[in-house]
GROMACS .gro file of N, CA and C in nm:
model
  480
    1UNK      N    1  -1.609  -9.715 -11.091
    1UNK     CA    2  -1.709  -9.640 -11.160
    1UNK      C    3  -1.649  -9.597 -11.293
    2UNK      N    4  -1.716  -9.608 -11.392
    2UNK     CA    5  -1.681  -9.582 -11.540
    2UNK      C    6  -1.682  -9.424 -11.574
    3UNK      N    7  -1.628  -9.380 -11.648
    3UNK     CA    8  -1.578  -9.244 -11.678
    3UNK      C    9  -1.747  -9.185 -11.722
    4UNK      N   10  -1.805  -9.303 -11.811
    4UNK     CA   11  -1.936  -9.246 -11.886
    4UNK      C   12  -2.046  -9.238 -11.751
    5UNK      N   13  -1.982  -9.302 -11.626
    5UNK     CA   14  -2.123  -9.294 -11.533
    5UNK      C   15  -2.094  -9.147 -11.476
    6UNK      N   16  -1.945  -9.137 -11.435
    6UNK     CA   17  -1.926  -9.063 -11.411
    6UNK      C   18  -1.962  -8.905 -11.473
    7UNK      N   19  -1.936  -8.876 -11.560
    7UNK     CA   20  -1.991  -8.766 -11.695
    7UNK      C   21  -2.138  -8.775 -11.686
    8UNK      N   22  -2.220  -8.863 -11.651
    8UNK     CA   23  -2.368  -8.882 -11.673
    8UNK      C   24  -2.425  -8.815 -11.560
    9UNK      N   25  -2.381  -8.816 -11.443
    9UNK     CA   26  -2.385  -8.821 -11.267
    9UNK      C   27  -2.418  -8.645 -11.324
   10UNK      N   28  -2.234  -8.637 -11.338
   10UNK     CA   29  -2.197  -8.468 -11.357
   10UNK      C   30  -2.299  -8.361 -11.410
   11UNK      N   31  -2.345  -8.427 -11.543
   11UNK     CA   32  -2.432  -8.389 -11.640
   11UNK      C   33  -2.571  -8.410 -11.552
   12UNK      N   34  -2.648  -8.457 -11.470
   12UNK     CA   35  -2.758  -8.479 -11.392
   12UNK      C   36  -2.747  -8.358 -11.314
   13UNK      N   37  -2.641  -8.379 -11.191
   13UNK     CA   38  -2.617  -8.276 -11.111
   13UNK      C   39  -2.671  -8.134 -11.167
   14UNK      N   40  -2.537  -8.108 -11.271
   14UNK     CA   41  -2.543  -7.944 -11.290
   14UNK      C   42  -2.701  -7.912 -11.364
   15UNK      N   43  -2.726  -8.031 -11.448
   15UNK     CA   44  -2.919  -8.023 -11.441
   15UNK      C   45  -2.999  -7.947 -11.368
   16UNK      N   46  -2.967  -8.066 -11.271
   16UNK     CA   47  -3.071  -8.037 -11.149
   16UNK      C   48  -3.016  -7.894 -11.073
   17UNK      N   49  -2.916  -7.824 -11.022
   17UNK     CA   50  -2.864  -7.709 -11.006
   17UNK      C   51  -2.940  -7.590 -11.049
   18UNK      N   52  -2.909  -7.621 -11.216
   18UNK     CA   53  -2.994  -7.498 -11.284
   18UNK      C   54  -3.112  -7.501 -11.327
   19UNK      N   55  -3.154  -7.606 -11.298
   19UNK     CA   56  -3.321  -7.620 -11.304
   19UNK      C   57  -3.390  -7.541 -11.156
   20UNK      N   58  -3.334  -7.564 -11.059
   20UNK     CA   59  -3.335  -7.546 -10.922
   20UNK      C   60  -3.320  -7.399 -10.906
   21UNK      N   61  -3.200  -7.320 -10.989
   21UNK     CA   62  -3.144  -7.202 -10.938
   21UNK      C   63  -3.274  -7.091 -11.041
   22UNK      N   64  -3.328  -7.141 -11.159
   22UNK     CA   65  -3.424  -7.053 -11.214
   22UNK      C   66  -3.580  -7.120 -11.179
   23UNK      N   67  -3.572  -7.232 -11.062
   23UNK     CA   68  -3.758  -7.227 -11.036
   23UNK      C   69  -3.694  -7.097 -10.848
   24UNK      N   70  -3.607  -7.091 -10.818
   24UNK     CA   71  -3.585  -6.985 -10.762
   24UNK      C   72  -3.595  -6.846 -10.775
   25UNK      N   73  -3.539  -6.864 -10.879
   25UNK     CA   74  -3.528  -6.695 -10.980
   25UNK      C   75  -3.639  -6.623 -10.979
   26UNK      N   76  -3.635  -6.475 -10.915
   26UNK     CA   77  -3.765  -6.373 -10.886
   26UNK      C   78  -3.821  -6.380 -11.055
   27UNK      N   79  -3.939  -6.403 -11.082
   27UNK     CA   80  -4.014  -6.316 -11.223
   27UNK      C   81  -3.992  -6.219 -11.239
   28UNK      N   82  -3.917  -6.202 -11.372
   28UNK     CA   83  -3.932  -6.086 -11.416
   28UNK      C   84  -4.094  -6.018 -11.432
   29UNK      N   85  -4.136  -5.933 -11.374
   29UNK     CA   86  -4.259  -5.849 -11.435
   29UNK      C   87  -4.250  -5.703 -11.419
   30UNK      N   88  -4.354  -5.666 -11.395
   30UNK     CA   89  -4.359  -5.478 -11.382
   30UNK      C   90  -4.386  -5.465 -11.252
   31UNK      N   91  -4.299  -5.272 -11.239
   31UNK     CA   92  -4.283  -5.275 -11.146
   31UNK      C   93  -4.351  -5.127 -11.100
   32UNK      N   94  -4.385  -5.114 -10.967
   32UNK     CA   95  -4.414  -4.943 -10.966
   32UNK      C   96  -4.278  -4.900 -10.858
   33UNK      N   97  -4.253  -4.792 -10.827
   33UNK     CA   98  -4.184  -4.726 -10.765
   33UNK      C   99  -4.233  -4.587 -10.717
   34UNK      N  100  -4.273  -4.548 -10.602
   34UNK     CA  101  -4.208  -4.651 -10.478
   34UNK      C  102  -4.323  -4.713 -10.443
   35UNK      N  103  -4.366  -4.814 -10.403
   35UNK     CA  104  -4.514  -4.889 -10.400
   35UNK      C  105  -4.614  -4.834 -10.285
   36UNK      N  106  -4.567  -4.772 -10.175
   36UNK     CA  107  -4.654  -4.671 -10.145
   36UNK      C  108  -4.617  -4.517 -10.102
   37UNK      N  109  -4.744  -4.492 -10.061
   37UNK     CA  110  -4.694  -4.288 -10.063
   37UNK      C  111  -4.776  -4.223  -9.952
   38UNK      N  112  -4.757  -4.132  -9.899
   38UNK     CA  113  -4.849  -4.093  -9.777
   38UNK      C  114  -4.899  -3.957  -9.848
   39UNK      N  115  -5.019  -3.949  -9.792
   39UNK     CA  116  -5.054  -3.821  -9.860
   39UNK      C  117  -5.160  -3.741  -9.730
   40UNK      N  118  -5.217  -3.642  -9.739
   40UNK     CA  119  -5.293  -3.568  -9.642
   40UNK      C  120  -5.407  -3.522  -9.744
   41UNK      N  121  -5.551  -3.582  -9.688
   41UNK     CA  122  -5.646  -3.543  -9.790
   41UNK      C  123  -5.738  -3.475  -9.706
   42UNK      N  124  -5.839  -3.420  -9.785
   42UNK     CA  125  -5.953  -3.352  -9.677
   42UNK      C  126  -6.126  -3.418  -9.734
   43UNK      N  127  -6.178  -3.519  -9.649
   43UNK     CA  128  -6.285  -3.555  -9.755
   43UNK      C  129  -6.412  -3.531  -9.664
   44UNK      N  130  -6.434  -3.401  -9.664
   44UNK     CA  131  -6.599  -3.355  -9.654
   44UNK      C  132  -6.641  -3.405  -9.470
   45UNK      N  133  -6.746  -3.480  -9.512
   45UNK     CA  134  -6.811  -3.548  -9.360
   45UNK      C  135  -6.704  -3.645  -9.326
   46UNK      N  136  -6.649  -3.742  -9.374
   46UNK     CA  137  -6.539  -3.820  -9.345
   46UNK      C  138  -6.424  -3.764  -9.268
   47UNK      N  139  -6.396  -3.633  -9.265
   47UNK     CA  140  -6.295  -3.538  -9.219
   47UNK      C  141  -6.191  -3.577  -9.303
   48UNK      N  142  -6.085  -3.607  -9.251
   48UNK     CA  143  -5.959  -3.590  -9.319
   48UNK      C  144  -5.770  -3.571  -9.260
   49UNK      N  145  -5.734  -3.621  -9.293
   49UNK     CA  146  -5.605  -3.628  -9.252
   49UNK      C  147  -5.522  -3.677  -9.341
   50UNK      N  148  -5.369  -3.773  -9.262
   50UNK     CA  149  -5.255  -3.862  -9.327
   50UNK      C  150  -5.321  -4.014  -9.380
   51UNK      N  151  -5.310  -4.036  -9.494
   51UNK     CA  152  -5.374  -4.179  -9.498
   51UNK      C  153  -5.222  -4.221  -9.660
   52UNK      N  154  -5.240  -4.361  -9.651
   52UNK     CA  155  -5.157  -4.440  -9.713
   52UNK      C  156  -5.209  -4.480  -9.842
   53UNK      N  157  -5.121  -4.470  -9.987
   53UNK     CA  158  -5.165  -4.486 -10.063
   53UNK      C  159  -5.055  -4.609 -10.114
   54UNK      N  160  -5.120  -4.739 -10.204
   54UNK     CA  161  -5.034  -4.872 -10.193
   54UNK      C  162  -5.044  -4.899 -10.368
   55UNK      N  163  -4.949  -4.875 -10.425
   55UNK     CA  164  -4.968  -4.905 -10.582
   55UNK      C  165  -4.920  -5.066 -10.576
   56UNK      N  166  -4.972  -5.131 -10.696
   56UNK     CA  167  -4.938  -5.284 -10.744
   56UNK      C  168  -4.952  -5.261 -10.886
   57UNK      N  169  -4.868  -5.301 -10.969
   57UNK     CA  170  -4.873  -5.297 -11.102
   57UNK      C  171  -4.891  -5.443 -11.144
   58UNK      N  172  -5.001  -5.515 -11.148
   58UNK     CA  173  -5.001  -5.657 -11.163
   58UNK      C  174  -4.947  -5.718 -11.242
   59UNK      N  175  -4.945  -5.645 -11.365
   59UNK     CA  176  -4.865  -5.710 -11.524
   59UNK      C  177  -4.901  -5.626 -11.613
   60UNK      N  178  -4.799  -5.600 -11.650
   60UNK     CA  179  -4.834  -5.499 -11.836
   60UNK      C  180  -4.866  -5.340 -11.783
   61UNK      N  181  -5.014  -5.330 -11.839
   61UNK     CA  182  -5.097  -5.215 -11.811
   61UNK      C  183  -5.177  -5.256 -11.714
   62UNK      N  184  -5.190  -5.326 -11.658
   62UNK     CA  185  -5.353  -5.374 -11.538
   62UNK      C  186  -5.229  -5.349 -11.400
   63UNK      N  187  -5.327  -5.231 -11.314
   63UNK     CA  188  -5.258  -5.189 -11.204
   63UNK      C  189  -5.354  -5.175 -11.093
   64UNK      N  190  -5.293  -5.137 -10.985
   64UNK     CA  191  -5.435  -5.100 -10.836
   64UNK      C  192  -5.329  -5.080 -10.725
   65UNK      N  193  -5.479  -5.003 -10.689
   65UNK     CA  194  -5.407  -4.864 -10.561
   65UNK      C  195  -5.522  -4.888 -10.465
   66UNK      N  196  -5.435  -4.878 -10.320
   66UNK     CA  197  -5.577  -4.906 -10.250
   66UNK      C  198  -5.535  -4.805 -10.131
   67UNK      N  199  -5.638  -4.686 -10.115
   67UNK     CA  200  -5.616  -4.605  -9.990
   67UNK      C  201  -5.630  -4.660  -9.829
   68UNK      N  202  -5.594  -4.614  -9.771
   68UNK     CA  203  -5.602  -4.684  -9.611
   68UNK      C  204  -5.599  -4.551  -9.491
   69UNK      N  205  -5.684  -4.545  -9.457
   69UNK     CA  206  -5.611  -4.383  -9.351
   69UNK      C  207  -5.724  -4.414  -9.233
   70UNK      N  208  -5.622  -4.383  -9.075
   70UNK     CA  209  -5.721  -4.435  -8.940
   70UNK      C  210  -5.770  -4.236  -8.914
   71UNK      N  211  -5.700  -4.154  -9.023
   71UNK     CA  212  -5.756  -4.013  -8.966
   71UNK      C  213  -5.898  -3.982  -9.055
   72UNK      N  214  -5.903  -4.044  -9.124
   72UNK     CA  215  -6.025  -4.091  -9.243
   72UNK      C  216  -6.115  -4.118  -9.194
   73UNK      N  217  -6.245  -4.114  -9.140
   73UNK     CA  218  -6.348  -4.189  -9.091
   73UNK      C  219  -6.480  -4.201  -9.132
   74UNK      N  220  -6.569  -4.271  -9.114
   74UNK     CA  221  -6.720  -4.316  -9.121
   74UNK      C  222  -6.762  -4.293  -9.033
   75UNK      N  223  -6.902  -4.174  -9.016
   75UNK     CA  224  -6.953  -4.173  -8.907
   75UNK      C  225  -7.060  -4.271  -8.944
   76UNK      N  226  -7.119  -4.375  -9.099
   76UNK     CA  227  -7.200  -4.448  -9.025
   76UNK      C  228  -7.118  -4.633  -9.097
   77UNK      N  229  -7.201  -4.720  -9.013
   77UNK     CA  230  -7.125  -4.882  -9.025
   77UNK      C  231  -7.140  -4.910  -9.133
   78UNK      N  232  -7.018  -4.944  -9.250
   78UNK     CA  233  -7.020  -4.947  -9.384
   78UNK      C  234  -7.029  -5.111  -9.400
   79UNK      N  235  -7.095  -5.200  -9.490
   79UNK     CA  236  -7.047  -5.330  -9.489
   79UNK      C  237  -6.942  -5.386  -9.580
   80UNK      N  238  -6.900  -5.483  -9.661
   80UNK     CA  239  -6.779  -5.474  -9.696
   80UNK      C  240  -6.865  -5.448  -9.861
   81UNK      N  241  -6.749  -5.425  -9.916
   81UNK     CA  242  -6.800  -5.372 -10.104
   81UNK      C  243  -6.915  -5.296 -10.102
   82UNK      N  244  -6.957  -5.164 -10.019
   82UNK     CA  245  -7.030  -5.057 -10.019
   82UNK      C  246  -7.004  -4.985 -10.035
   83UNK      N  247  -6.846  -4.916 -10.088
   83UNK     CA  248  -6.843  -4.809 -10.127
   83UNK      C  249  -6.798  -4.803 -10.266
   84UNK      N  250  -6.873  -4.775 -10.340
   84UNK     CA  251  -6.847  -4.717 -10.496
   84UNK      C  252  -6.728  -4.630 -10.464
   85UNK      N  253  -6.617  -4.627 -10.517
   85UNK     CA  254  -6.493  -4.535 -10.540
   85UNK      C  255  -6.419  -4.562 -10.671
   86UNK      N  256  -6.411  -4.390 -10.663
   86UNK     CA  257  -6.316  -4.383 -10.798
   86UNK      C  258  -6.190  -4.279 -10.785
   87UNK      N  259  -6.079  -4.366 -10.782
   87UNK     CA  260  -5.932  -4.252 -10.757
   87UNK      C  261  -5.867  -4.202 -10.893
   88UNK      N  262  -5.884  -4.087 -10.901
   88UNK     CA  263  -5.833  -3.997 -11.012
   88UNK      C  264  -5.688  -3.987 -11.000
   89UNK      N  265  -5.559  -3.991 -11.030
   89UNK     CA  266  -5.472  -3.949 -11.034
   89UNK      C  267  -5.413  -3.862 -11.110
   90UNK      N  268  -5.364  -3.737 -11.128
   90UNK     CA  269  -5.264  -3.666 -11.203
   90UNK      C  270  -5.138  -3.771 -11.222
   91UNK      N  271  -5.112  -3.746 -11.415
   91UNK     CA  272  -5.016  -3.836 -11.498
   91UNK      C  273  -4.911  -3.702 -11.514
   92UNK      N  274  -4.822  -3.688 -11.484
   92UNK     CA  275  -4.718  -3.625 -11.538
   92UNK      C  276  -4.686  -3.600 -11.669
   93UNK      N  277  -4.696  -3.728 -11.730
   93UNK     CA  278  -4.644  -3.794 -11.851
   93UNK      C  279  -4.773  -3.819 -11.974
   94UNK      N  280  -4.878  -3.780 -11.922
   94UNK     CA  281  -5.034  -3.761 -12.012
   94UNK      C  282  -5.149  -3.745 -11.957
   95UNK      N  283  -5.226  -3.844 -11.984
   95UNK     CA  284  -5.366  -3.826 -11.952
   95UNK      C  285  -5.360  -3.871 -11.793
   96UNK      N  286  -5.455  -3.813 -11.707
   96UNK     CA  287  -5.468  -3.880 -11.581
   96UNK      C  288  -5.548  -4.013 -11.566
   97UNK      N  289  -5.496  -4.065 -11.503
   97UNK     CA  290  -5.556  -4.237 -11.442
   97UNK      C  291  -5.626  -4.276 -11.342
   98UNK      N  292  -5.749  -4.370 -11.373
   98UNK     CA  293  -5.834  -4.378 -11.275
   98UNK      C  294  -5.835  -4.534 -11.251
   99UNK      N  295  -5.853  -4.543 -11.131
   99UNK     CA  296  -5.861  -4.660 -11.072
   99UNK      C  297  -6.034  -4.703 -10.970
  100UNK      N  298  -6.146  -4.773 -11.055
  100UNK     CA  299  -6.216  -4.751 -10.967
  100UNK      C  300  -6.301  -4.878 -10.941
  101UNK      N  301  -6.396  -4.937 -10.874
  101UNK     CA  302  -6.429  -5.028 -10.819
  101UNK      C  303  -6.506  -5.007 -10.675
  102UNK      N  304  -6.593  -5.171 -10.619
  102UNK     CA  305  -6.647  -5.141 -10.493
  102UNK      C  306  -6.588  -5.234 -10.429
  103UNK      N  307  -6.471  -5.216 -10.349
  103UNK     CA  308  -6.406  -5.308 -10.288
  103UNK      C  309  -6.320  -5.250 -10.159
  104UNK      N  310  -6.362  -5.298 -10.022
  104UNK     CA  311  -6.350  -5.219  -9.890
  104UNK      C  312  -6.423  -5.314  -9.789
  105UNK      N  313  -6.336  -5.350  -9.705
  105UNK     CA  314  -6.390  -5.412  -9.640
  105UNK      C  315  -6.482  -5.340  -9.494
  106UNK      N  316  -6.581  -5.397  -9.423
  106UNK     CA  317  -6.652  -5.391  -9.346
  106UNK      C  318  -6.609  -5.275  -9.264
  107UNK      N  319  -6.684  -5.148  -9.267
  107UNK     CA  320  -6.592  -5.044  -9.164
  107UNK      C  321  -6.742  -5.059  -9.063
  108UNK      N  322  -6.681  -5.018  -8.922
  108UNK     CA  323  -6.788  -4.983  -8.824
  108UNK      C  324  -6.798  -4.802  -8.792
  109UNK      N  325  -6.893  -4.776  -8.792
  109UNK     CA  326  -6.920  -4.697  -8.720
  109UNK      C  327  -6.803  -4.574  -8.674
  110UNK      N  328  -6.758  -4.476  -8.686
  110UNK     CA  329  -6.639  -4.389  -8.651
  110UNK      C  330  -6.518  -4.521  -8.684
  111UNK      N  331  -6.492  -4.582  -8.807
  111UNK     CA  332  -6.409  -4.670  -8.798
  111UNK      C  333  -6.308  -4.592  -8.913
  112UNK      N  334  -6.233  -4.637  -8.941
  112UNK     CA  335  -6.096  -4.606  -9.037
  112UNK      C  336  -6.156  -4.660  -9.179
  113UNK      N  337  -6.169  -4.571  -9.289
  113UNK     CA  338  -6.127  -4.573  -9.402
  113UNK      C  339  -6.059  -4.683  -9.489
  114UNK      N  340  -6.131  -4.768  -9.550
  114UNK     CA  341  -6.000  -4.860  -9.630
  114UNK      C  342  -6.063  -4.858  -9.772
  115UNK      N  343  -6.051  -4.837  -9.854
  115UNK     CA  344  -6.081  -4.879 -10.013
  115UNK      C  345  -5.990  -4.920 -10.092
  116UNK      N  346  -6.011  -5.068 -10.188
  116UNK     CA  347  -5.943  -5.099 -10.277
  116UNK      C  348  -5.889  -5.220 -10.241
  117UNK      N  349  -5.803  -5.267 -10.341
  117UNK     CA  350  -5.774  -5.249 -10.406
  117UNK      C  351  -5.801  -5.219 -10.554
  118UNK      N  352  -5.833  -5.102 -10.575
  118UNK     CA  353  -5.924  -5.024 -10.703
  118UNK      C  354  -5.816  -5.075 -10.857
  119UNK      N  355  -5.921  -5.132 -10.928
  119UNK     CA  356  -5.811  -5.153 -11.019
  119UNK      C  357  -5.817  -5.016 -11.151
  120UNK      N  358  -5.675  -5.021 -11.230
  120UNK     CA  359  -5.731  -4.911 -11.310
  120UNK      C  360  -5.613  -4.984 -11.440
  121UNK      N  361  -5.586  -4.892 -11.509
  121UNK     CA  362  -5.518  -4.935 -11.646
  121UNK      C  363  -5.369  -4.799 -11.615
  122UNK      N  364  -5.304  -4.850 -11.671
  122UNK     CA  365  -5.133  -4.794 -11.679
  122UNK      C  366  -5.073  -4.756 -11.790
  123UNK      N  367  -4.956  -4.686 -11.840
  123UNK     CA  368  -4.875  -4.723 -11.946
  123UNK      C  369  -4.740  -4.691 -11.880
  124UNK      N  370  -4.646  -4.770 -11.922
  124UNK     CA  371  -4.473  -4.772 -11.892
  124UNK      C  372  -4.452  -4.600 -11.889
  125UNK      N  373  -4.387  -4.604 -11.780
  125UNK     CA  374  -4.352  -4.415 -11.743
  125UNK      C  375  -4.417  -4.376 -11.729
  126UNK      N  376  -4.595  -4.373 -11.690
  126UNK     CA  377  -4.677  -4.300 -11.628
  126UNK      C  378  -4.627  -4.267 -11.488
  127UNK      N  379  -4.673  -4.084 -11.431
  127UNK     CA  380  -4.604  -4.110 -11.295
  127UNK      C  381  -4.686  -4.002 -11.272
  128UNK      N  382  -4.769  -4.096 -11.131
  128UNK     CA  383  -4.904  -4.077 -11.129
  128UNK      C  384  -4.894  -3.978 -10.966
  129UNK      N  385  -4.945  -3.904 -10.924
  129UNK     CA  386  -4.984  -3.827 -10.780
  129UNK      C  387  -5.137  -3.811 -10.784
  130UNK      N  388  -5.126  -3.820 -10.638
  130UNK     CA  389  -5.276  -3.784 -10.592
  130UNK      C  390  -5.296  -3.651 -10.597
  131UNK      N  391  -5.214  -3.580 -10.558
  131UNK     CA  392  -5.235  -3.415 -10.588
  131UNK      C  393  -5.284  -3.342 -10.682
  132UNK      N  394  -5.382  -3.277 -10.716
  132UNK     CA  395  -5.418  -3.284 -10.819
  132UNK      C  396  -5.570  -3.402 -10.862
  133UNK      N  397  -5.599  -3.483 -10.791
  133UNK     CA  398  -5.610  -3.635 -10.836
  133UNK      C  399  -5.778  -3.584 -10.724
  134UNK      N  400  -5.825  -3.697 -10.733
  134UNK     CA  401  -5.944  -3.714 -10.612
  134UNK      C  402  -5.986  -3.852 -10.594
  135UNK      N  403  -6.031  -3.879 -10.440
  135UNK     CA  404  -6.117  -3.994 -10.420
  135UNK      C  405  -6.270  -3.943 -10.414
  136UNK      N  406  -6.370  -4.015 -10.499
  136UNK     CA  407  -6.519  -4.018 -10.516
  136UNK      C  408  -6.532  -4.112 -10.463
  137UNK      N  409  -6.620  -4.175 -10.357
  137UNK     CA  410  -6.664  -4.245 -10.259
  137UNK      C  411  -6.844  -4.181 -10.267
  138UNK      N  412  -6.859  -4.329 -10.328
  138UNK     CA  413  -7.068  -4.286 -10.336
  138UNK      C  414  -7.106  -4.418 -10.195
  139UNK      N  415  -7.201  -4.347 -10.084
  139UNK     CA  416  -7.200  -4.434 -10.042
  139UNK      C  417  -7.370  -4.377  -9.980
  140UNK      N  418  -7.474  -4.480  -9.981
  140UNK     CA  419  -7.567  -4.456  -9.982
  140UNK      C  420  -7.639  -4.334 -10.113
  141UNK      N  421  -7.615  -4.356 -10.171
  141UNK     CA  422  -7.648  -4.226 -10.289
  141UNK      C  423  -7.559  -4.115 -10.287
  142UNK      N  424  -7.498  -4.095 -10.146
  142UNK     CA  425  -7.407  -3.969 -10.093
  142UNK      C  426  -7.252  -3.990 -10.169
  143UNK      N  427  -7.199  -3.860 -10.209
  143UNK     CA  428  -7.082  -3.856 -10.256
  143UNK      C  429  -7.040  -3.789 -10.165
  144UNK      N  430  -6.848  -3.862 -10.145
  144UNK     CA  431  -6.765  -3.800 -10.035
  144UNK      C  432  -6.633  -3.793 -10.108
  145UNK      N  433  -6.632  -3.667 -10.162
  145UNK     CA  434  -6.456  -3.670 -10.230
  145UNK      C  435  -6.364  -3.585 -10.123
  146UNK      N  436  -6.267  -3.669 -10.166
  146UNK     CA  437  -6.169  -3.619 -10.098
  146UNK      C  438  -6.005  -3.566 -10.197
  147UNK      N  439  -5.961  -3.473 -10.145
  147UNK     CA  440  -5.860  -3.410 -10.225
  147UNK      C  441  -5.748  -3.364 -10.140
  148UNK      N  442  -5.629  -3.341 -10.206
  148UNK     CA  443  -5.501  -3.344 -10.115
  148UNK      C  444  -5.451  -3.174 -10.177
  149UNK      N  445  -5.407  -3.132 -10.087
  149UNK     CA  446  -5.361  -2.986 -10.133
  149UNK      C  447  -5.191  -2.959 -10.097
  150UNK      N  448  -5.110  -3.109 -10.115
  150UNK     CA  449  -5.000  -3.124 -10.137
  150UNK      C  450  -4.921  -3.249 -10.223
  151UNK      N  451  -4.835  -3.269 -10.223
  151UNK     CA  452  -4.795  -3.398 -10.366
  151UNK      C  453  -4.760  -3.483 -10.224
  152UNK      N  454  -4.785  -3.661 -10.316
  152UNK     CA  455  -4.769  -3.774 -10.181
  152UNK      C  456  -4.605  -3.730 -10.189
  153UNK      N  457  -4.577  -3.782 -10.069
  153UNK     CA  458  -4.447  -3.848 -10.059
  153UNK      C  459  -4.407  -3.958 -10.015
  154UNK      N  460  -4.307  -4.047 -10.061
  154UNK     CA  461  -4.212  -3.960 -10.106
  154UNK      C  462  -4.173  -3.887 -10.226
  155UNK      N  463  -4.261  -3.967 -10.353
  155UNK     CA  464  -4.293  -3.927 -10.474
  155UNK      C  465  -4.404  -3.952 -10.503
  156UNK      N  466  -4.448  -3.925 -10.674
  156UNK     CA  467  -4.552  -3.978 -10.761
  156UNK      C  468  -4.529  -4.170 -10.766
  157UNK      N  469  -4.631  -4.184 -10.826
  157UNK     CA  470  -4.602  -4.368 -10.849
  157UNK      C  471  -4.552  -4.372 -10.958
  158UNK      N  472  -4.387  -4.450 -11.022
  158UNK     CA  473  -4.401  -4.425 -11.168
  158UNK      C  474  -4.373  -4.578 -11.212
  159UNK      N  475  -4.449  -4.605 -11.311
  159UNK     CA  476  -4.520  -4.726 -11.361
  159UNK      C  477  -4.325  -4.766 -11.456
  160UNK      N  478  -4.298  -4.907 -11.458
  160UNK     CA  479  -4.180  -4.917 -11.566
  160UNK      C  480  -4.269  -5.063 -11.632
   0.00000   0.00000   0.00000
C-alpha cells in the first residue's frame, strides 16, 4: 500500500469521525431551569390542590408551560381544546408573562386537570413564578381562576 493511499484512508477516517462526533453533538439552544415546579393552587369549583407546572423554552423568546394536577378537577366532561386558558406569571426581572391558548386534552367528568402546552413569549433572565401569577380557564362562558398563595418549588422558571 502506497504512503498517498495510506494518508488518503487516514484523512477519510478522521472525516468521517468528526462528521459523526458533531451529527451526535446535543444543539446548542435555550434553556429553562428547572423545567418543572410543583405548586398548590386553589381554583374555585375545580377545587384545588398540588399540581405540576412543565416549562419548554422552544428557541429564542417562543416558550410554553403546561399545568397538570389529579387534585384539580372537572365536575363536568371537557372535550379536548375546550378550555380557553391563560397563565399569568410573576417576572422577577420585569413585566409578567403570559402564556395562553386552547389546548387540553379530553377530561371526563370528576377527571384531572391538564392544560397546555400554552405558548407565551420570554426574554433571557426572565424568572418567572406562579405565585403571584393566575390560571383563567373559560370554559362554557364560565371562568375558573386559580391562584397559589405560595412560590412553586423548587424555584421560579428562569429563561437563559
Amino acid at each position: 500500500m502506497s504512503m498517498k493511499r495510506l494518508a488518503t484512508g487516514a484523512a477519510l477516517t478522521t472525516g468521517v469521525l468528526a462528521a459523526t462526533a458533531l451529527a451526535l453533538a446535543p444543539a446548542a439552544n435555550a434553556a429553562v431551569t428547572p423545567s418543572s415546579a410543583t405548586i398548590t393552587a386553589t381554583c374555585g369549583i375545580f377545587g384545588g390542590g398540588t399540581a405540576t407546572l412543565t416549562a419548554t423554552q422552544v428557541s429564542g423568546t417562543s416558550a410554553t408551560v403546561t399545568l397538570s394536577s389529579t387534585a384539580i378537577t372537572t365536575p363536568l366532561a371537557l372535550s379536548a381544546n375546550s378550555i380557553n386558558s391563560t397563565l399569568t406569571m410573576t417576572n422577577s426581572t420585569g413585566a409578567n408573562r403570559v402564556f395562553s391558548g386552547t389546548v387540553n386534552p379530553a377530561i371526563p367528568a370528576g377527571g384531572a386537570v391538564s392544560v397546555g402546552p400554552l405558548p407565551g413569549t420570554v426574554a433571557v433572565g426572565d424568572s418567572l413564578d406562579f405565585y403571584k401569577g393566575s390560571l383563567k380557564m373559560v370554559i362554557f362562558g364560565i371562568t375558573v381562576t386559580c391562584t397559589s398563595t405560595a412560590a412553586q418549588a423548587p424555584g421560579p422558571f428562569v429563561f437563559s
